[in-house]
XYZ file of C-alpha atoms in Angstrom:
650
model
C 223.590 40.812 8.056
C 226.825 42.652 7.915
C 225.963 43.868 4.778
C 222.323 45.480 5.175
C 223.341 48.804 6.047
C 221.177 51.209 7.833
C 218.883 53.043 5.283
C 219.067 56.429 7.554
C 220.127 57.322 11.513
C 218.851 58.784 14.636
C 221.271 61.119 16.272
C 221.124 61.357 19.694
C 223.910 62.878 20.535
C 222.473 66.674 20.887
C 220.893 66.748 23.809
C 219.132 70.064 23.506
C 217.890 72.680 26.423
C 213.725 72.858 26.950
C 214.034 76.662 26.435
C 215.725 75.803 22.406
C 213.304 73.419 21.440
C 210.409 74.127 18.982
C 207.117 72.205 17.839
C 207.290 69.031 16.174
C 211.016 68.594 16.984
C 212.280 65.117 17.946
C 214.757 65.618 20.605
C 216.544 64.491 23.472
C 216.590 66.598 26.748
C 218.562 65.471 30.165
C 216.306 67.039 33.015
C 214.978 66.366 36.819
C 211.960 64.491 37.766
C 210.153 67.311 39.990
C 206.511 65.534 39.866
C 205.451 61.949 38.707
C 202.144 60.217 39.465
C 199.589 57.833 37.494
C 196.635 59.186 37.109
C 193.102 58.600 34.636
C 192.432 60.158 31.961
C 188.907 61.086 31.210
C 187.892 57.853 29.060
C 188.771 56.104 32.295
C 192.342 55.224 30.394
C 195.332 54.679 33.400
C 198.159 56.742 32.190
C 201.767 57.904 34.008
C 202.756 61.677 34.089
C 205.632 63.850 35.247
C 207.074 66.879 35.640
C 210.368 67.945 34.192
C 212.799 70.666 33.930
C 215.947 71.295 33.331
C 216.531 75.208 34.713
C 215.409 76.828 31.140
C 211.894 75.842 31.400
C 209.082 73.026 31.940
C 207.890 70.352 30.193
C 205.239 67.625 30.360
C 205.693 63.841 29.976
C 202.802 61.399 29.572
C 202.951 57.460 28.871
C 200.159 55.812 28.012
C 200.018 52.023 28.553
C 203.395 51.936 30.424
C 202.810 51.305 33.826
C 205.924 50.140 34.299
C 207.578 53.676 33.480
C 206.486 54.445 37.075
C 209.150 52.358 38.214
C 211.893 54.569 36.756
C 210.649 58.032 36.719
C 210.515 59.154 40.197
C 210.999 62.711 41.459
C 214.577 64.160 41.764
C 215.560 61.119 39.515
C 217.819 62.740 36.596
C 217.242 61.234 33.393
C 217.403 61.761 29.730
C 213.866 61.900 27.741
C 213.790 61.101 23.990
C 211.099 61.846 21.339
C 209.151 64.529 19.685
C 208.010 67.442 21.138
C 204.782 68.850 20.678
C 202.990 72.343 21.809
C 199.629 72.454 23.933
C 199.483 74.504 26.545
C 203.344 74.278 27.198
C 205.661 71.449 25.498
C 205.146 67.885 26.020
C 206.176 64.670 24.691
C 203.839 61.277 24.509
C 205.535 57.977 25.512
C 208.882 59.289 25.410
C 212.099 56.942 26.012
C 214.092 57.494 29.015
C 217.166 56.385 30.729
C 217.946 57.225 34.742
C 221.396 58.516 34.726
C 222.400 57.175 38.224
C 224.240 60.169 39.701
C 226.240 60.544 36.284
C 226.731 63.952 35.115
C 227.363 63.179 31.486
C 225.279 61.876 28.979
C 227.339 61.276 25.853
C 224.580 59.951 23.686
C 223.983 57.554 20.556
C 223.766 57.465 17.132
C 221.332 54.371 16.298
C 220.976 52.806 13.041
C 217.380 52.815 11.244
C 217.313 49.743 9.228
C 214.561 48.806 6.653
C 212.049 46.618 7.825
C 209.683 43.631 6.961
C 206.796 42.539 8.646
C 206.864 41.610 12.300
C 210.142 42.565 12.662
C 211.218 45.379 15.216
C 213.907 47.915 14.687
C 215.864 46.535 18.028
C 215.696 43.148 16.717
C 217.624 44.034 13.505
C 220.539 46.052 15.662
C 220.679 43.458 18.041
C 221.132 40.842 15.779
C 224.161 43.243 13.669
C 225.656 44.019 16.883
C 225.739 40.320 17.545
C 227.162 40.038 14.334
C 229.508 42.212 14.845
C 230.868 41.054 18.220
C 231.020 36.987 16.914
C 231.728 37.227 13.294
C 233.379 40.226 12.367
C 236.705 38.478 12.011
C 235.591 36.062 9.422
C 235.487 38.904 7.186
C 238.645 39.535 5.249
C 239.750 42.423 3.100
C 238.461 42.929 -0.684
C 240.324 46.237 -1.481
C 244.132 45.774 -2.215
C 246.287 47.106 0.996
C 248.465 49.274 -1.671
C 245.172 51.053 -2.768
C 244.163 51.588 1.346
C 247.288 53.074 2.336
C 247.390 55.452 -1.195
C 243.541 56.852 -1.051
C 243.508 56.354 2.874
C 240.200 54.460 3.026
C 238.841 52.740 5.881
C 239.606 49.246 5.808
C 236.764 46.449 5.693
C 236.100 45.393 9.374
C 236.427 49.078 10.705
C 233.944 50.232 7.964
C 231.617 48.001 9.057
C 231.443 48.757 12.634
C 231.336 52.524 12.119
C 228.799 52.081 9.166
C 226.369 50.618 11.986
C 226.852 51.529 15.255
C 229.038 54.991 14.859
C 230.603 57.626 17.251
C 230.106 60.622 15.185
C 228.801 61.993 11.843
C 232.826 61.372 10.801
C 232.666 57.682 11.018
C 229.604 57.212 8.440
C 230.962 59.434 6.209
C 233.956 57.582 6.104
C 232.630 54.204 6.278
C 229.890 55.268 3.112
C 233.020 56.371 1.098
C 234.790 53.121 1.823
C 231.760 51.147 0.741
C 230.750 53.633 -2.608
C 234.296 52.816 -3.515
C 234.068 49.094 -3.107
C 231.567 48.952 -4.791
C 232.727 50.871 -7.633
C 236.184 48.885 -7.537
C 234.503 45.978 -8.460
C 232.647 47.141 -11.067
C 235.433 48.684 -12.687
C 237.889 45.891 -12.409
C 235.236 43.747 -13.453
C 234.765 45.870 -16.758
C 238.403 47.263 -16.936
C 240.714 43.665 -16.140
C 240.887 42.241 -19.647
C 241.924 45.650 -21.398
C 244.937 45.105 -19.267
C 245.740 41.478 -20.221
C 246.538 42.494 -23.643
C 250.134 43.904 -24.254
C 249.645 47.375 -25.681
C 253.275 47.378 -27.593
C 252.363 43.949 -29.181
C 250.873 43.603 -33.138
C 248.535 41.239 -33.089
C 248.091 40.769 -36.794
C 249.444 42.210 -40.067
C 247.341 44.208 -42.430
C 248.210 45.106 -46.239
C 247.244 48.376 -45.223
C 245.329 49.189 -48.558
C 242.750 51.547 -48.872
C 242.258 52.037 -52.962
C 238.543 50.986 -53.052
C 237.976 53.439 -49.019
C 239.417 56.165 -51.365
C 237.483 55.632 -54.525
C 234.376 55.339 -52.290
C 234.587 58.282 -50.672
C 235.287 60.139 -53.650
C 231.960 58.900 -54.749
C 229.853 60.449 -51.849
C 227.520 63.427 -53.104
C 229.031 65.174 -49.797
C 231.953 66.033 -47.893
C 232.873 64.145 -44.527
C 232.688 66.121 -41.533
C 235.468 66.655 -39.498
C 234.126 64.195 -36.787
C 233.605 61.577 -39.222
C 237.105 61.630 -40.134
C 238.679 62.242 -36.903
C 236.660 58.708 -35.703
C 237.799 56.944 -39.165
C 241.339 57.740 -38.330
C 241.364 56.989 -34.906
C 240.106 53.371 -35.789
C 242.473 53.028 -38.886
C 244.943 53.778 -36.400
C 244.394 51.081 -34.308
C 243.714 48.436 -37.290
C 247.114 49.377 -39.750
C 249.134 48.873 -36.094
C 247.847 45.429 -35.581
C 245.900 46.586 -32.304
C 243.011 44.815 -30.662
C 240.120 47.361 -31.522
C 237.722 47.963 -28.737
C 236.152 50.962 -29.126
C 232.538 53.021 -28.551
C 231.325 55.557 -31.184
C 229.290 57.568 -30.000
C 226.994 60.413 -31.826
C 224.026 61.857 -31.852
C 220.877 61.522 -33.862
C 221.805 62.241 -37.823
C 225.427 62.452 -37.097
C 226.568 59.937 -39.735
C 227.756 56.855 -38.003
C 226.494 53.956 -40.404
C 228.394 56.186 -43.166
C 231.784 55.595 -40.752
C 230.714 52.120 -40.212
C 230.148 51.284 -44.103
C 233.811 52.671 -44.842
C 235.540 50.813 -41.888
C 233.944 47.864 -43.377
C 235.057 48.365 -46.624
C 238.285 48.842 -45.415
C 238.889 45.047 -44.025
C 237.074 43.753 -46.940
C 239.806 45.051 -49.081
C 242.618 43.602 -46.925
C 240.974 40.473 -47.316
C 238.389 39.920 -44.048
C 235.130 39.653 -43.656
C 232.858 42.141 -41.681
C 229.665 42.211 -39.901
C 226.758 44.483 -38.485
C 224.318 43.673 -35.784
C 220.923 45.712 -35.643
C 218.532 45.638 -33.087
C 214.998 45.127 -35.355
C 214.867 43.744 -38.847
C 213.698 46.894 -40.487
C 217.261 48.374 -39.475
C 218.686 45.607 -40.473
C 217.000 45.666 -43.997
C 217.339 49.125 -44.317
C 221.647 49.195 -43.572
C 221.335 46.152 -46.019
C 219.758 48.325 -48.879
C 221.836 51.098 -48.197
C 225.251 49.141 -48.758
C 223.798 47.198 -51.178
C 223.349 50.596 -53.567
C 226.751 51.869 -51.759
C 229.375 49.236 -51.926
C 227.799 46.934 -54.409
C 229.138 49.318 -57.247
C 232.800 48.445 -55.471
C 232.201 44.572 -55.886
C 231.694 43.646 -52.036
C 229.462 41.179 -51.342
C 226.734 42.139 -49.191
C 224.169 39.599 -47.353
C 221.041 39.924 -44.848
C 220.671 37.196 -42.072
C 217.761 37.832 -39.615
C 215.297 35.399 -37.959
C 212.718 35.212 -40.688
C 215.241 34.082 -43.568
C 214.898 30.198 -42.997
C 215.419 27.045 -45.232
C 217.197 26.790 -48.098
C 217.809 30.662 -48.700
C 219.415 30.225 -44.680
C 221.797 27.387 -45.430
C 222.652 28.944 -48.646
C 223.940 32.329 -46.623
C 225.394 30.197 -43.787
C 227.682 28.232 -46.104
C 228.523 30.953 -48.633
C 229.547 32.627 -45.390
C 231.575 29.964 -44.188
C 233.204 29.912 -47.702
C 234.011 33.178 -47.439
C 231.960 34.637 -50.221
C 230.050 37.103 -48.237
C 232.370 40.156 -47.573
C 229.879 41.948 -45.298
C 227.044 40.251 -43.633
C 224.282 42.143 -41.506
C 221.384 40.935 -39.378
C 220.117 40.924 -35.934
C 220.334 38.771 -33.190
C 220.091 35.719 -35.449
C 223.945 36.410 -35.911
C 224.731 35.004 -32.541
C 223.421 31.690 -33.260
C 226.046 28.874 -33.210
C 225.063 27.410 -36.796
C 226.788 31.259 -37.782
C 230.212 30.401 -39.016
C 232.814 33.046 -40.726
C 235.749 32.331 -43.223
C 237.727 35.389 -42.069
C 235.667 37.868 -39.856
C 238.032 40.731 -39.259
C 235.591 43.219 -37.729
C 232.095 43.173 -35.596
C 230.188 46.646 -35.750
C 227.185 46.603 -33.276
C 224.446 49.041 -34.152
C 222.461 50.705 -30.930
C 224.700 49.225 -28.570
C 222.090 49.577 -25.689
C 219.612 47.370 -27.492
C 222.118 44.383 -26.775
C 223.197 42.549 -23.513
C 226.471 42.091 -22.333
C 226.851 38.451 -23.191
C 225.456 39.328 -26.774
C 228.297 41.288 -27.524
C 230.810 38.574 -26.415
C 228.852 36.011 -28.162
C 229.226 38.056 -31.652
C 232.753 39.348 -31.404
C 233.919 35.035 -30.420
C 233.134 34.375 -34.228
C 235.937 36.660 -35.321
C 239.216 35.405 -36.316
C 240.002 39.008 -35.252
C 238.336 40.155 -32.192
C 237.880 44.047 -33.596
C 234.559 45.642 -31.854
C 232.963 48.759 -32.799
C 229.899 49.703 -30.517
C 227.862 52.362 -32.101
C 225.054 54.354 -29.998
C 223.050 57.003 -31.031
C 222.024 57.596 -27.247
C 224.098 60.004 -26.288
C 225.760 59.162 -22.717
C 227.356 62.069 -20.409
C 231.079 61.018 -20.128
C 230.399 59.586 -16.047
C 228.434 57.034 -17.390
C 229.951 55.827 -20.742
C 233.242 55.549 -18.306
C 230.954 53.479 -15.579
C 229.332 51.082 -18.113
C 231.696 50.852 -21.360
C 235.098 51.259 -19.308
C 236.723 48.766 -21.553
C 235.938 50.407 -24.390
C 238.141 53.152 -26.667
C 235.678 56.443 -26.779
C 235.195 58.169 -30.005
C 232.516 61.032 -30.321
C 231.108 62.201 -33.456
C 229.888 65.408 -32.210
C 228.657 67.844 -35.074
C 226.064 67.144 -37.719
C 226.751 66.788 -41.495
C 225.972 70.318 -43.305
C 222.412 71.267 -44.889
C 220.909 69.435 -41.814
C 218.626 71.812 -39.870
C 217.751 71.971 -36.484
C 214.348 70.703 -35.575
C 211.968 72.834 -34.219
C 210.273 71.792 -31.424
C 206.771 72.344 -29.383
C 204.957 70.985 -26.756
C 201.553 71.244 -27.573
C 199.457 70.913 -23.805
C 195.346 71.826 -24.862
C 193.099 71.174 -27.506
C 193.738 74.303 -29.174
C 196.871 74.289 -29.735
C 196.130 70.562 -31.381
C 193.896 72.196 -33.551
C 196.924 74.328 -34.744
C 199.047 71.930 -34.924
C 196.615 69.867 -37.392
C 195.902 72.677 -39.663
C 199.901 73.085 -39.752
C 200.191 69.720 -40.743
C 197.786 69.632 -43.459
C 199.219 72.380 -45.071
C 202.606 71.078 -45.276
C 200.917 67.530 -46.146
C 199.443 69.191 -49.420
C 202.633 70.734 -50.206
C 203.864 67.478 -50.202
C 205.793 66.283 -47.348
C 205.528 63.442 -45.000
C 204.732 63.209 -41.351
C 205.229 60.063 -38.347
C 202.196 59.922 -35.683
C 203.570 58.253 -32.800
C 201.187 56.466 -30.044
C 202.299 54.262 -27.352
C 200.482 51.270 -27.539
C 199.192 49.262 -29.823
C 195.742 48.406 -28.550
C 193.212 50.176 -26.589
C 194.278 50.179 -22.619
C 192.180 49.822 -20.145
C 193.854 50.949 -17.402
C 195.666 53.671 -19.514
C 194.113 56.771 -20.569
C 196.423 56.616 -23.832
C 195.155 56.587 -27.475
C 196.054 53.189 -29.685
C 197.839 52.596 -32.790
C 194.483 51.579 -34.324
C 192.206 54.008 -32.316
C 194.658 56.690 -33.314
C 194.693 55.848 -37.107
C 190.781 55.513 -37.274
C 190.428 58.996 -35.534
C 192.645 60.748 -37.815
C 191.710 59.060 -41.481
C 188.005 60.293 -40.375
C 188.787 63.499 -39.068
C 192.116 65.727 -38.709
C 193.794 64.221 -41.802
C 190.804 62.629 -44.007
C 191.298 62.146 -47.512
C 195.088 61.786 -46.775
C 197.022 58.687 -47.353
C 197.349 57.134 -44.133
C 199.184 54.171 -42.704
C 200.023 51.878 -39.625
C 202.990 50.629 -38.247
C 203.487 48.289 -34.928
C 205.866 45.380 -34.087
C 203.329 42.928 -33.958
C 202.992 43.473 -37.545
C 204.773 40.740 -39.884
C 208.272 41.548 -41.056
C 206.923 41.359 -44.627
C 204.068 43.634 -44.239
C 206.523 46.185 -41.730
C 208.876 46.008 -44.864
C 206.410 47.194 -47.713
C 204.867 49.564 -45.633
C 208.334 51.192 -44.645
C 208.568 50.658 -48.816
C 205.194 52.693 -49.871
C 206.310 55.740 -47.057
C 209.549 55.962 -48.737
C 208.636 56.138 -52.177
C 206.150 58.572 -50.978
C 202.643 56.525 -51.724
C 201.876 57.031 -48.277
C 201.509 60.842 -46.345
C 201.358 59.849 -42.357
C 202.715 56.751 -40.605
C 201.161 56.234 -37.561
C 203.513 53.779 -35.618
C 204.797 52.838 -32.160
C 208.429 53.385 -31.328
C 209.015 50.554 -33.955
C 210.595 53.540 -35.948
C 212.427 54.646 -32.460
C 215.704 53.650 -34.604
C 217.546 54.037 -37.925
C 214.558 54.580 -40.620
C 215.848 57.255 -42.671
C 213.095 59.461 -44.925
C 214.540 62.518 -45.501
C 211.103 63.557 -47.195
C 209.323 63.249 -44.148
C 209.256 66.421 -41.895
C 206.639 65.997 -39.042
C 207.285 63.700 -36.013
C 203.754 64.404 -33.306
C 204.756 62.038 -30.136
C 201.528 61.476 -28.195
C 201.344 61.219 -24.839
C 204.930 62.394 -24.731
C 205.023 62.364 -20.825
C 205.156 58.637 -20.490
C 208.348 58.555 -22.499
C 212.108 59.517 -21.450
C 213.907 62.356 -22.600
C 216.313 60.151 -24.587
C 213.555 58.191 -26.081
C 211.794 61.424 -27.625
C 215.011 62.933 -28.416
C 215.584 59.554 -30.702
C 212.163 59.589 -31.960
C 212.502 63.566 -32.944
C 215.502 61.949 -35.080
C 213.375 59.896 -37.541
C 212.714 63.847 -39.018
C 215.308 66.180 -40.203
C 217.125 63.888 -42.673
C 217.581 66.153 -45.724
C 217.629 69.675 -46.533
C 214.098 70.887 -45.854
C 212.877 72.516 -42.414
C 211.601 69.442 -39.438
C 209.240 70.366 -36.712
C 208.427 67.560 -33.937
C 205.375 68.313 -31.633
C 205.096 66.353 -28.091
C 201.426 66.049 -27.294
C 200.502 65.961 -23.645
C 197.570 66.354 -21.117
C 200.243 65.797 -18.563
C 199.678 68.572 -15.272
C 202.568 67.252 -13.532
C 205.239 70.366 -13.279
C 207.937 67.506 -14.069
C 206.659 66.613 -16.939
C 205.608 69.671 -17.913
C 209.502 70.740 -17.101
C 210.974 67.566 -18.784
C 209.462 67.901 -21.776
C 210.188 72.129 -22.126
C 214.306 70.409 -22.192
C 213.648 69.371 -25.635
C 211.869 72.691 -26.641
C 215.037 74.340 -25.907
C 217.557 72.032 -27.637
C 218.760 69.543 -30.015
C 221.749 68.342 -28.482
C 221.546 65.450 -27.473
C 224.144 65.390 -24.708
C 222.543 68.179 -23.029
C 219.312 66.214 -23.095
C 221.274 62.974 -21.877
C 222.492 64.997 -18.843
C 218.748 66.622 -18.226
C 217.775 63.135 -18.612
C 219.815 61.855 -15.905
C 218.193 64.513 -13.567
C 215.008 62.938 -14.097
C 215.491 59.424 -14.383
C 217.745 57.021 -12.446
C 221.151 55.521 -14.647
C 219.670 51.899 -14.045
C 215.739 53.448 -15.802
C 217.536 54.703 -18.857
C 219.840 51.513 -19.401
C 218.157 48.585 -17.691
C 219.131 45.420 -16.092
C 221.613 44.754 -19.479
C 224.221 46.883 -18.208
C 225.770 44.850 -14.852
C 226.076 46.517 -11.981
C 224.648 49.298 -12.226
C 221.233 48.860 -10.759
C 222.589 47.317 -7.357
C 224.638 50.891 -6.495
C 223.885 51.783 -3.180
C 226.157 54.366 -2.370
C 227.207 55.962 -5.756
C 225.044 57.754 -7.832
C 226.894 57.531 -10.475
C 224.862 60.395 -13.001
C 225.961 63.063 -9.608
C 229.392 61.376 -8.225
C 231.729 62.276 -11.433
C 234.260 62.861 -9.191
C 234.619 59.566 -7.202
C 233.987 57.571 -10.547
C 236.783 59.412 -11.939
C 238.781 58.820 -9.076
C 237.949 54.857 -8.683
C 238.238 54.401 -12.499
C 241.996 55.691 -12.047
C 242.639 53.691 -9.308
C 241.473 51.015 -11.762
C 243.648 51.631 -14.518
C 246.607 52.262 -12.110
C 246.862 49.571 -10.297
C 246.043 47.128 -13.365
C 248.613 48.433 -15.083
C 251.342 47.592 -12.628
C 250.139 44.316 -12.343
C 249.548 43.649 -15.645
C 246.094 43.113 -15.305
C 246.159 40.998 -12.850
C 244.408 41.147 -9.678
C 246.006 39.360 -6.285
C 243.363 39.974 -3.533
C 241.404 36.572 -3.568
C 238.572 38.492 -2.340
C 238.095 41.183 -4.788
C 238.418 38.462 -7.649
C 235.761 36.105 -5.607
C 233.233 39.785 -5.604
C 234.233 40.528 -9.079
C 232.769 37.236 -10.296
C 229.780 36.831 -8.474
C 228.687 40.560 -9.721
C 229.637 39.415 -13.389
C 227.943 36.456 -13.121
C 226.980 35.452 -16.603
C 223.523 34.475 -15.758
C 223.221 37.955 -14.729
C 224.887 39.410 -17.988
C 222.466 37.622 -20.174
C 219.670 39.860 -21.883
């Protein structure tokens, strides 16, 4: 009860003069009764009416089905009339509240709570039952903030917070109770997050490395291009960490096409030649397969042993992998979620790398990096996340940003395409590039026809094009429901080029790399987010040659319309995160995986940089003085019922 705060408030505290007021106004006046009689209205309805002023001017009161309001409202009474204020013929208010001020000459006023409310129950029944609350309980309730951190920041403490939050004097007190309660709640999230990057000691070496890098050297020399600077900033940063023994814990973030799985492969490679294993987690199998082939051609030339666990690899090929893995004669072993089964056992694992970090839950993570004999993490996303948020949800993590693109990669043009003649365009474009031979991806949302959807179908779509816009081109489908075997030859034929259009769901959302293909159409862009198209526009644009993506939508909606003109404008993908953000609420973009964020009720945490900042330093400050440990019985007791790991799971 404490805790359901008041959605919004009615100030009555400025009592206003009749002369001020204006239509439609809700207001409260303090005026004399100068006539006040029942009367009938002319639907034979009894009603009670008066006369008021207050020296500016007049106004008219009427209650209808109050008799009892003639018991109070009696002429030369002075009272004080509340409600809104409407024009006919002069102002009036229906069924207005009142209160006889008994001779007193001051009216100081209230400011009342407005609660949300169920069914059959009545606003005064929710504030009497706080203020009840309030006057019984409110000393059960102890403090969760640490006093050091109350006196410092000069925050309301608990009890006072919650009286002021309710039932306050002034527009001060809920300010200051909703910035002791936005940094509660942001306390425990952060501690939650932040407390075990302070249990570790920072000057202590946690394991010895040989330190040798002869096969990272002879690899890189190998690769048909030059690093970029980014790439080698994050390589060193991480190498850092590793050659000094440290716990690695650390987010790499970058943007579509930036080059992270190349970082990832030579990380790898690196603890494979100081003699521990390494392993990456994809989200879907064809990611999985398709990092597999990749290192396969890329490191197999340097003798690592590379391996490919996911859920449809059963039998005796499975127990073969799970004890050559136990063995240690798999240096690097990649999969999907399949890795976080018990039955998975490593000889050595020195290093977990987890691919499209917000694919994975909480618990997943911890589940994978528990199989290490070192408990190095790299988190990779290729969502981009404006620096309030990846400080909110991955505070425990190191952040590395791999911010520019490799060189020869060109931007991707970009247009919305809103009628059926631009379509038309837009199809004769694509044929023409078609016969010149490149490739093109034809997204659709569903996979079936909808019925309550106005959206085209995988299937619909396909049949529609290989008999009109693109017939007597070599057309394709992809979908999820697909099996893994027919998913993988398809993905095969489109590389190889046998195939000239995939038309797919968001199955190829992440990771499938053609640089051949130069055409990404999204339909019905407007029922996806910014950060999904922005990924999707990424699946064109691999190699050297020019990539145009072209959102199709019927959409009239001026924010969609608006939303979708942000990715007209730009490629970066950080910019688009941000716009994003705008749009869309945190919790939308990252779901119920990432704790805590969904049950904010006073931070918005994609607006409130500043106190996140400020609460994330309080964090680290007073965790470092205690050595990451918390004292306040209370805060620990909030901390784990927010992180409860039934919640973290999924």
């Amino acid at each position: 009860m404490l805790y359901n705060f008041p959605r919004a408030y009615e100030d009555r505290t400025n009592i206003k003069k009749i002369s001020e007021v204006t239509n439609d106004e809700f207001v409260i006046i303090k005026a004399t009764v100068i006539r006040a009689e029942m009367t009938t209205s002319m639907n034979r309805r009894k009603l009670f009416k008066a006369k008021v002023t207050d020296g500016t001017g007049y106004m008219e009161l009427t209650w209808f089905g109050m008799p009892y309001a003639k018991n109070y409202v009696k002429e030369g009474n002075d009272m004080v009339f509340i409600g809104q204020v409407k024009r006919r013929f002069g102002f009036q208010m229906v069924n207005p509240e009142f209160k006889v001020l008994k001779g007193e000459s001051v009216f100081e006023g209230e400011i009342l709570p407005i609660y949300s409310l169920v069914n059959g129950v009545q606003e005064n029944d929710v504030r009497k039952l706080v203020k009840w609350s309030i006057l019984h309980k409110i000393e059960l309730v102890e403090e969760n903030l640490p006093r050091e951190i109350l006196e410092k920041y000069k925050i309301l403490g608990r009890k006072k917070a919650i009286r002021c939050i309710h039932f306050p004097k002034n527009n001060k007190e809920i300010e200051d109770a909703k910035r002791r309660f936005a940094i509660e709640e942001l306390i425990i999230l952060q501690f939650g997050i932040l407390k075990s990057k302070f249990l570790l000691d920072e000057n202590k070496r946690f394991y010895n490395l040989e330190d040798k890098k002869e096969l990272v050297k002879k690899f890189i020399g190998s690769l048909k291009f030059e690093l970029t600077t980014a790439q080698k900033k994050v390589i060193t940063e991480v190498h850092k960490d590793l050659s000094n023994g440290k716990i690695v814990n650390r987010l790499i973030q970058g943007d579509v096409g930036s080059g992270k799985t190349i970082v990832a492969e030579i990380l790898l490679l690196y603890m494979v030649e100081n003699n521990y294993q390494g392993v990456l987690m994809a989200p879907t199998e064809i990611l999985a397969v398709q990092h597999y082939l990749s290192m396969i051609d890329e490191l197999g030339e340097q003798g690592v042993k590379v391996e490919i666990l996911t859920g449809s690899i059963k039998g005796k090929k499975r127990k073969e992998i799970l004890s050559r893995l136990r063995e240690g004669d798999i240096d690097i072993l990649i999969g999907t979620h399949a890795l976080i089964e018990d039955e998975v056992e490593f000889h050595n694992l020195g290093l977990t790398i987890i691919d499209e970090q917000h694919r994975f839950g909480v618990e997943q993570r911890r589940k994978l990096r528990e199989k290490g004999s070192l408990s190095n993490l790299l988190v990779m996303s290729a969502t981009p996340i404006p620096r309030s948020l990846a400080l909110s949800i991955y505070g425990d993590l190191d952040l590395s940003v791999i911010d520019e693109l490799p060189p020869g990669r060109t931007p991707i043009r970009t247009k919305c395409i809103k009628d059926n003649i631009e379509k038309n365009k837009m199809y004769d474009f694509i044929r023409k590039k078609l016969r010149t031979g490149d490739q093109a991806y034809i997204v659709a949302p569903l996979i079936e026809e909808s019925e309550t959807l106005n959206i085209k179908s995988v299937e619909e779509l396909y049949e529609e094009l290989s008999n009109l816009e693109l017939k007597g081109f070599n057309l394709a489908i992809l979908h999820g429901k697909m099996s893994n075997q027919e998913k993988d030859e398809i993905m095969h034929k489109f590389k190889n080029g046998d195939i000239d259009v995939l038309v797919s769901t968001t199955v190829i959302e992440v990771g499938v790399n053609v640089p051949n293909a130069t055409i990404m159409v999204i339909n019905d862009a407007h029922r996806f987010g910014l950060s999904a198209l922005h990924q999707l526009r990424g699946r064109v644009g691999r190699g050297s040659k020019k990539a145009y993506c072209f959102l199709v939508s019927s959409s009239t909606n001026d924010n969609s319309i608006n939303r979708l003109e942000v990715l007209e404008k730009t490629n970066d993908g950080f910019v688009i995160a941000e716009e994003d953000l705008k749009f869309r609420k945190s919790g939308e973009i990252f779901g119920k995986r990432q704790s805590g964020l969904s049950d904010l009720r006073f931070t918005d945490i994609t607006t409130d940089v500043k106190t996140v900042k400020l609460v994330r330093d309080i964090a680290i400050e007073y965790l470092k003085a205690n050595k990451g440990k918390i004292t306040n019985e209370f805060l620990i007791f909030d901390i784990n019922r927010k992180f409860d790991e039934k919640k973290l799971k999924g």
